[in-house]
Amino acid sequence: MAERLTVSSIRRMKESGERVAMVTAYDATFARLFDDAGTDMLLVGDTVGMVVQGHTSTLPVTMDHMVYHCQAVVRGSSRALVVCDLPFMSYQVSVEKALENAGRLLAEGLCQAVKLEGGQRSAPAVQRIVEAGIPVVGHIGLTPQSVNALGGFKVQGREAAQATRLIEDARRIEDAGAFAIVLETIPAGLAKSVTEAVSIPTIGIGAGVECDGQVLVCYDMLGLFDTFVAKFVKRYANLGEATREAVRAYVSEVKERTFPGPEHSYT
Ligand code: KIV
């Protein structure tokens, strides 16, 4: 069995110029498939609230949900570094609460690192968690937990002042000790500047090709989630349609009494 990648292996990838491939996972079966396919990092994202639970935002996701899905993803994988999201209000109230919840994701969820959203405002929490020996991934740009303050899922950093603030945010998160940082839905040129401004790997989603790595939501890239498809999503498969076709065939065979056949029955 291959050994799990570590925080140091991910940091070295930036130094050597090898791109980091990250994808979200929420259960053991998908985690095993993505691990077999060579994914470097699995993100137990709070997007679970949208693509699995059917909410319109990530806000209703709780710590208990994250622990449950994290355990499943860790059980299903053996090589990828597993990062679990700290959900809404699990780290914003105080740095002590942030540390307690990050610790819970490692101790109960069994992941290797946690991710939290926000630039300067989240730097004290990042620093406290890192000081306790817990690796942290930052997340700036479009931060979905702030969807109500941002006025929707919109491109961030188009204005010069906002772009400057984002570069400063990335530096603050690096200084606080994060080992990588997700850049979500920002112009490709700005993502390139952020990537050059920090020494930790940047992992882009809707942030162009110049980031040190990429992350996609697995339900998006596999064509399973079609409620809303962002411009940055590339569909590598259409499992949504394949699933409908397979279940249509099953329903019709059940109705016609051709399933189960003798080969699926016991004598
Ligand atoms: O929760 C998630 O899936 C994420 C990605 C969008 C990066 O944070």
mmCIF file of C-alpha atoms and ligand atoms in Angstrom:
data_model
loop_
_atom_site.group_PDB
_atom_site.id
_atom_site.type_symbol
_atom_site.label_atom_id
_atom_site.label_comp_id
_atom_site.label_asym_id
_atom_site.label_seq_id
_atom_site.Cartn_x
_atom_site.Cartn_y
_atom_site.Cartn_z
ATOM 1 C CA MET A 1 0.000 0.000 0.000
ATOM 2 C CA ALA A 2 1.364 3.449 -0.928
ATOM 3 C CA GLU A 3 2.136 5.772 1.963
ATOM 4 C CA ARG A 4 -0.018 8.853 2.427
ATOM 5 C CA LEU A 5 1.346 12.106 1.056
ATOM 6 C CA THR A 6 2.355 14.588 3.736
ATOM 7 C CA VAL A 7 2.284 18.348 4.109
ATOM 8 C CA SER A 8 6.000 18.358 3.195
ATOM 9 C CA SER A 9 5.320 16.389 -0.007
ATOM 10 C CA ILE A 10 2.701 18.961 -1.024
ATOM 11 C CA ARG A 11 5.041 21.896 -0.254
ATOM 12 C CA ARG A 12 7.839 20.236 -2.250
ATOM 13 C CA MET A 13 5.547 20.036 -5.279
ATOM 14 C CA LYS A 14 5.585 23.840 -5.560
ATOM 15 C CA GLU A 15 9.386 23.856 -5.331
ATOM 16 C CA SER A 16 9.734 21.205 -8.055
ATOM 17 C CA GLY A 17 7.001 22.696 -10.273
ATOM 18 C CA GLU A 18 4.748 19.626 -10.093
ATOM 19 C CA ARG A 19 1.063 20.636 -10.064
ATOM 20 C CA VAL A 20 -1.101 19.526 -7.119
ATOM 21 C CA ALA A 21 -4.331 17.708 -8.104
ATOM 22 C CA MET A 22 -7.058 17.977 -5.467
ATOM 23 C CA VAL A 23 -10.693 16.899 -5.651
ATOM 24 C CA THR A 24 -13.505 16.901 -3.100
ATOM 25 C CA ALA A 25 -14.827 13.637 -1.659
ATOM 26 C CA TYR A 26 -17.567 12.937 0.848
ATOM 27 C CA ASP A 27 -17.716 9.139 1.098
ATOM 28 C CA ALA A 28 -15.462 6.091 1.118
ATOM 29 C CA THR A 29 -16.386 4.742 -2.336
ATOM 30 C CA PHE A 30 -15.577 7.930 -4.238
ATOM 31 C CA ALA A 31 -12.508 8.502 -2.038
ATOM 32 C CA ARG A 32 -11.158 5.074 -3.043
ATOM 33 C CA LEU A 33 -11.752 5.759 -6.751
ATOM 34 C CA PHE A 34 -10.084 9.201 -6.607
ATOM 35 C CA ASP A 35 -7.169 7.791 -4.586
ATOM 36 C CA ASP A 36 -6.677 4.988 -7.153
ATOM 37 C CA ALA A 37 -6.690 7.626 -9.911
ATOM 38 C CA GLY A 38 -3.716 9.440 -8.349
ATOM 39 C CA THR A 39 -5.313 12.453 -6.624
ATOM 40 C CA ASP A 40 -2.757 14.161 -4.354
ATOM 41 C CA MET A 41 -5.222 15.718 -1.918
ATOM 42 C CA LEU A 42 -8.824 14.870 -1.050
ATOM 43 C CA LEU A 43 -10.916 17.730 0.313
ATOM 44 C CA VAL A 44 -13.862 16.859 2.514
ATOM 45 C CA GLY A 45 -15.488 20.133 1.540
ATOM 46 C CA ASP A 46 -18.435 21.795 3.216
ATOM 47 C CA THR A 47 -19.894 21.774 -0.322
ATOM 48 C CA VAL A 48 -21.305 18.504 1.064
ATOM 49 C CA GLY A 49 -24.148 20.788 2.182
ATOM 50 C CA MET A 50 -25.012 21.621 -1.432
ATOM 51 C CA VAL A 51 -24.166 18.534 -3.494
ATOM 52 C CA VAL A 52 -25.069 15.827 -0.950
ATOM 53 C CA GLN A 53 -27.527 17.440 1.479
ATOM 54 C CA GLY A 54 -29.369 19.560 -1.123
ATOM 55 C CA HIS A 55 -29.019 22.977 0.530
ATOM 56 C CA THR A 56 -28.504 26.149 -1.523
ATOM 57 C CA SER A 57 -25.393 27.147 0.459
ATOM 58 C CA THR A 58 -22.763 25.584 2.716
ATOM 59 C CA LEU A 59 -24.037 27.411 5.810
ATOM 60 C CA PRO A 60 -26.198 24.652 7.380
ATOM 61 C CA VAL A 61 -23.282 22.166 7.559
ATOM 62 C CA THR A 62 -22.270 21.242 11.133
ATOM 63 C CA MET A 63 -19.142 19.876 12.798
ATOM 64 C CA ASP A 64 -20.894 16.510 13.288
ATOM 65 C CA HIS A 65 -21.578 16.295 9.528
ATOM 66 C CA MET A 66 -17.934 17.071 8.723
ATOM 67 C CA VAL A 67 -16.599 14.490 11.196
ATOM 68 C CA TYR A 68 -18.909 11.814 9.743
ATOM 69 C CA HIS A 69 -17.924 12.463 6.095
ATOM 70 C CA CYS A 70 -14.258 12.887 6.980
ATOM 71 C CA GLN A 71 -14.126 9.467 8.643
ATOM 72 C CA ALA A 72 -15.603 7.872 5.523
ATOM 73 C CA VAL A 73 -13.127 9.591 3.179
ATOM 74 C CA VAL A 74 -10.152 8.612 5.347
ATOM 75 C CA ARG A 75 -11.369 4.989 5.469
ATOM 76 C CA GLY A 76 -11.693 4.902 1.677
ATOM 77 C CA SER A 77 -8.276 6.371 0.854
ATOM 78 C CA SER A 78 -4.684 5.401 1.519
ATOM 79 C CA ARG A 79 -2.392 7.706 -0.472
ATOM 80 C CA ALA A 80 -3.968 11.163 -0.742
ATOM 81 C CA LEU A 81 -3.553 13.761 1.995
ATOM 82 C CA VAL A 82 -7.052 14.320 3.433
ATOM 83 C CA VAL A 83 -8.053 17.907 4.266
ATOM 84 C CA CYS A 84 -11.368 18.617 6.004
ATOM 85 C CA ASP A 85 -13.254 21.925 5.975
ATOM 86 C CA LEU A 86 -14.078 23.716 9.213
ATOM 87 C CA PRO A 87 -17.779 24.548 8.673
ATOM 88 C CA PHE A 88 -19.537 27.906 9.157
ATOM 89 C CA MET A 89 -19.285 29.244 12.734
ATOM 90 C CA SER A 90 -16.881 26.530 13.880
ATOM 91 C CA TYR A 91 -13.877 28.924 13.875
ATOM 92 C CA GLN A 92 -15.220 32.489 13.646
ATOM 93 C CA VAL A 93 -16.313 32.943 17.296
ATOM 94 C CA SER A 94 -12.899 32.623 18.990
ATOM 95 C CA VAL A 95 -9.450 31.179 18.359
ATOM 96 C CA GLU A 96 -10.051 28.693 21.213
ATOM 97 C CA LYS A 97 -13.190 27.391 19.514
ATOM 98 C CA ALA A 98 -11.313 27.232 16.201
ATOM 99 C CA LEU A 99 -8.555 25.154 17.795
ATOM 100 C CA GLU A 100 -11.023 22.871 19.568
ATOM 101 C CA ASN A 101 -12.939 22.167 16.352
ATOM 102 C CA ALA A 102 -9.796 21.734 14.234
ATOM 103 C CA GLY A 103 -8.544 19.256 16.828
ATOM 104 C CA ARG A 104 -11.838 17.368 16.622
ATOM 105 C CA LEU A 105 -11.503 16.968 12.843
ATOM 106 C CA LEU A 106 -8.081 15.351 13.327
ATOM 107 C CA ALA A 107 -8.874 13.312 16.460
ATOM 108 C CA GLU A 108 -12.337 12.066 15.406
ATOM 109 C CA GLY A 109 -12.411 12.688 11.663
ATOM 110 C CA LEU A 110 -8.865 11.300 11.301
ATOM 111 C CA CYS A 111 -7.895 13.737 8.533
ATOM 112 C CA GLN A 112 -4.373 15.134 8.199
ATOM 113 C CA ALA A 113 -5.192 18.851 7.805
ATOM 114 C CA VAL A 114 -8.044 21.359 8.058
ATOM 115 C CA LYS A 115 -9.156 24.213 5.798
ATOM 116 C CA LEU A 116 -10.798 27.469 6.790
ATOM 117 C CA GLU A 117 -11.970 30.520 4.887
ATOM 118 C CA GLY A 118 -10.835 34.131 5.167
ATOM 119 C CA GLY A 119 -7.700 36.279 4.884
ATOM 120 C CA GLN A 120 -6.479 38.681 7.571
ATOM 121 C CA ARG A 121 -9.570 38.136 9.742
ATOM 122 C CA SER A 122 -8.794 34.386 9.983
ATOM 123 C CA ALA A 123 -5.028 34.734 10.486
ATOM 124 C CA PRO A 124 -5.177 34.540 14.329
ATOM 125 C CA ALA A 125 -7.183 31.285 14.135
ATOM 126 C CA VAL A 126 -4.785 29.818 11.532
ATOM 127 C CA GLN A 127 -1.803 30.695 13.733
ATOM 128 C CA ARG A 128 -3.331 29.156 16.881
ATOM 129 C CA ILE A 129 -4.267 25.929 15.065
ATOM 130 C CA VAL A 130 -0.837 25.626 13.415
ATOM 131 C CA GLU A 131 0.911 26.236 16.764
ATOM 132 C CA ALA A 132 -0.984 23.232 18.122
ATOM 133 C CA GLY A 133 0.567 21.054 15.404
ATOM 134 C CA ILE A 134 -2.419 20.938 13.043
ATOM 135 C CA PRO A 135 -1.673 21.679 9.370
ATOM 136 C CA VAL A 136 -3.943 24.336 7.853
ATOM 137 C CA VAL A 137 -5.001 25.211 4.300
ATOM 138 C CA GLY A 138 -6.277 28.787 3.843
ATOM 139 C CA HIS A 139 -9.071 29.804 1.446
ATOM 140 C CA ILE A 140 -9.480 33.307 -0.021
ATOM 141 C CA GLY A 141 -11.272 34.972 -2.937
ATOM 142 C CA LEU A 142 -14.856 33.773 -3.174
ATOM 143 C CA THR A 143 -15.406 32.367 0.306
ATOM 144 C CA PRO A 144 -18.786 30.588 0.124
ATOM 145 C CA GLN A 145 -19.457 30.827 3.873
ATOM 146 C CA SER A 146 -19.667 34.634 3.332
ATOM 147 C CA VAL A 147 -22.105 34.314 0.400
ATOM 148 C CA ASN A 148 -24.623 36.648 2.059
ATOM 149 C CA ALA A 149 -22.038 39.373 2.699
ATOM 150 C CA LEU A 150 -20.620 38.991 -0.833
ATOM 151 C CA GLY A 151 -24.076 39.233 -2.420
ATOM 152 C CA GLY A 152 -23.845 35.874 -4.199
ATOM 153 C CA PHE A 153 -21.306 33.480 -5.725
ATOM 154 C CA LYS A 154 -19.455 36.214 -7.671
ATOM 155 C CA VAL A 155 -15.950 36.696 -9.083
ATOM 156 C CA GLN A 156 -13.765 38.458 -6.473
ATOM 157 C CA GLY A 157 -10.750 40.752 -6.872
ATOM 158 C CA ARG A 158 -11.679 42.505 -10.123
ATOM 159 C CA GLU A 159 -11.193 45.978 -8.596
ATOM 160 C CA ALA A 160 -7.597 47.103 -7.972
ATOM 161 C CA ALA A 161 -8.112 47.710 -4.235
ATOM 162 C CA GLN A 162 -9.744 44.301 -3.782
ATOM 163 C CA ALA A 163 -6.897 42.629 -5.716
ATOM 164 C CA THR A 164 -4.271 44.298 -3.509
ATOM 165 C CA ARG A 165 -6.168 43.179 -0.411
ATOM 166 C CA LEU A 166 -6.283 39.586 -1.679
ATOM 167 C CA ILE A 167 -2.505 39.501 -2.186
ATOM 168 C CA GLU A 168 -2.083 40.881 1.356
ATOM 169 C CA ASP A 169 -4.568 38.279 2.646
ATOM 170 C CA ALA A 170 -2.539 35.472 1.069
ATOM 171 C CA ARG A 171 0.676 36.775 2.689
ATOM 172 C CA ARG A 172 -1.022 37.010 6.096
ATOM 173 C CA ILE A 173 -2.298 33.449 5.845
ATOM 174 C CA GLU A 174 1.179 32.225 4.831
ATOM 175 C CA ASP A 175 2.765 34.173 7.738
ATOM 176 C CA ALA A 176 0.218 32.603 10.103
ATOM 177 C CA GLY A 177 1.617 29.200 9.108
ATOM 178 C CA ALA A 178 -0.755 27.719 6.494
ATOM 179 C CA PHE A 179 0.955 25.162 4.220
ATOM 180 C CA ALA A 180 -1.285 25.836 1.178
ATOM 181 C CA ILE A 181 -4.036 28.215 0.160
ATOM 182 C CA VAL A 182 -7.141 27.795 -1.997
ATOM 183 C CA LEU A 183 -7.882 30.670 -4.397
ATOM 184 C CA GLU A 184 -11.530 30.599 -5.449
ATOM 185 C CA THR A 185 -13.133 32.467 -8.372
ATOM 186 C CA ILE A 186 -10.657 35.279 -8.955
ATOM 187 C CA PRO A 187 -9.199 36.534 -12.257
ATOM 188 C CA ALA A 188 -6.387 34.330 -13.623
ATOM 189 C CA GLY A 189 -3.916 37.239 -13.667
ATOM 190 C CA LEU A 190 -4.533 37.996 -9.994
ATOM 191 C CA ALA A 191 -4.138 34.294 -9.103
ATOM 192 C CA LYS A 192 -0.745 34.362 -10.869
ATOM 193 C CA SER A 193 0.310 37.397 -8.787
ATOM 194 C CA VAL A 194 -0.823 35.706 -5.556
ATOM 195 C CA THR A 195 1.027 32.516 -6.533
ATOM 196 C CA GLU A 196 4.225 34.522 -7.081
ATOM 197 C CA ALA A 197 3.738 36.474 -3.844
ATOM 198 C CA VAL A 198 3.712 33.440 -1.530
ATOM 199 C CA SER A 199 6.036 30.475 -1.094
ATOM 200 C CA ILE A 200 3.247 28.011 -0.203
ATOM 201 C CA PRO A 201 1.288 26.207 -2.958
ATOM 202 C CA THR A 202 -1.834 27.957 -4.253
ATOM 203 C CA ILE A 203 -4.682 25.658 -5.270
ATOM 204 C CA GLY A 204 -7.115 27.256 -7.678
ATOM 205 C CA ILE A 205 -10.787 26.753 -8.378
ATOM 206 C CA GLY A 206 -11.926 29.215 -11.013
ATOM 207 C CA ALA A 207 -8.530 30.931 -10.717
ATOM 208 C CA GLY A 208 -6.770 30.021 -13.976
ATOM 209 C CA VAL A 209 -3.883 27.770 -14.886
ATOM 210 C CA GLU A 210 -1.039 29.600 -13.115
ATOM 211 C CA CYS A 211 -1.915 28.314 -9.632
ATOM 212 C CA ASP A 212 0.340 25.588 -8.180
ATOM 213 C CA GLY A 213 -2.576 23.152 -8.180
ATOM 214 C CA GLN A 214 -6.274 22.801 -8.945
ATOM 215 C CA VAL A 215 -9.322 21.632 -7.030
ATOM 216 C CA LEU A 216 -12.784 20.749 -8.343
ATOM 217 C CA VAL A 217 -15.958 19.605 -6.627
ATOM 218 C CA CYS A 218 -16.294 15.936 -7.628
ATOM 219 C CA TYR A 219 -20.058 16.136 -8.311
ATOM 220 C CA ASP A 220 -19.352 19.027 -10.734
ATOM 221 C CA MET A 221 -16.468 17.405 -12.624
ATOM 222 C CA LEU A 222 -18.331 14.097 -12.958
ATOM 223 C CA GLY A 223 -21.533 15.750 -14.235
ATOM 224 C CA LEU A 224 -23.604 14.650 -11.238
ATOM 225 C CA PHE A 225 -24.623 18.123 -10.017
ATOM 226 C CA ASP A 226 -26.521 20.182 -12.574
ATOM 227 C CA THR A 227 -28.520 22.626 -10.436
ATOM 228 C CA PHE A 228 -25.892 25.255 -11.227
ATOM 229 C CA VAL A 229 -22.746 24.819 -13.361
ATOM 230 C CA ALA A 230 -20.094 27.526 -12.871
ATOM 231 C CA LYS A 231 -17.994 28.689 -15.842
ATOM 232 C CA PHE A 232 -14.846 27.203 -14.283
ATOM 233 C CA VAL A 233 -16.250 23.668 -14.092
ATOM 234 C CA LYS A 234 -14.961 21.211 -16.674
ATOM 235 C CA ARG A 235 -17.076 18.075 -16.925
ATOM 236 C CA TYR A 236 -14.778 15.089 -17.319
ATOM 237 C CA ALA A 237 -17.739 12.677 -17.407
ATOM 238 C CA ASN A 238 -21.523 12.773 -17.575
ATOM 239 C CA LEU A 239 -22.373 10.375 -14.781
ATOM 240 C CA GLY A 240 -25.665 12.189 -14.169
ATOM 241 C CA GLU A 241 -27.071 11.081 -17.530
ATOM 242 C CA ALA A 242 -25.392 7.650 -17.262
ATOM 243 C CA THR A 243 -27.095 7.176 -13.878
ATOM 244 C CA ARG A 244 -30.521 8.168 -15.228
ATOM 245 C CA GLU A 245 -30.122 5.749 -18.150
ATOM 246 C CA ALA A 246 -29.008 2.879 -15.902
ATOM 247 C CA VAL A 247 -31.917 3.378 -13.482
ATOM 248 C CA ARG A 248 -34.412 3.745 -16.377
ATOM 249 C CA ALA A 249 -33.217 0.360 -17.705
ATOM 250 C CA TYR A 250 -33.567 -1.193 -14.232
ATOM 251 C CA VAL A 251 -37.075 0.198 -13.728
ATOM 252 C CA SER A 252 -38.206 -1.101 -17.094
ATOM 253 C CA GLU A 253 -36.704 -4.593 -16.490
ATOM 254 C CA VAL A 254 -38.437 -4.778 -13.100
ATOM 255 C CA LYS A 255 -41.760 -3.795 -14.698
ATOM 256 C CA GLU A 256 -41.264 -6.308 -17.529
ATOM 257 C CA ARG A 257 -40.166 -9.076 -15.099
ATOM 258 C CA THR A 258 -36.854 -9.646 -16.953
ATOM 259 C CA PHE A 259 -34.821 -8.782 -13.838
ATOM 260 C CA PRO A 260 -33.744 -10.766 -11.913
ATOM 261 C CA GLY A 261 -32.870 -13.486 -14.433
ATOM 262 C CA PRO A 262 -31.674 -16.991 -13.527
ATOM 263 C CA GLU A 263 -28.043 -15.758 -13.295
ATOM 264 C CA HIS A 264 -29.062 -13.387 -10.489
ATOM 265 C CA SER A 265 -31.225 -15.916 -8.638
ATOM 266 C CA TYR A 266 -30.401 -18.728 -6.184
ATOM 267 C CA THR A 267 -31.525 -22.308 -6.815
HETATM 268 O O1 KIV B 1 -16.089 23.020 0.165
HETATM 269 C C1 KIV B 1 -15.490 22.907 -0.897
HETATM 270 O O2 KIV B 1 -15.754 22.022 -1.707
HETATM 271 C C2 KIV B 1 -14.441 23.871 -1.197
HETATM 272 C C3 KIV B 1 -13.979 23.947 -2.621
HETATM 273 C C4 KIV B 1 -14.937 24.741 -3.406
HETATM 274 C C5 KIV B 1 -12.588 24.462 -2.704
HETATM 275 O O3 KIV B 1 -14.030 24.599 -0.346
#
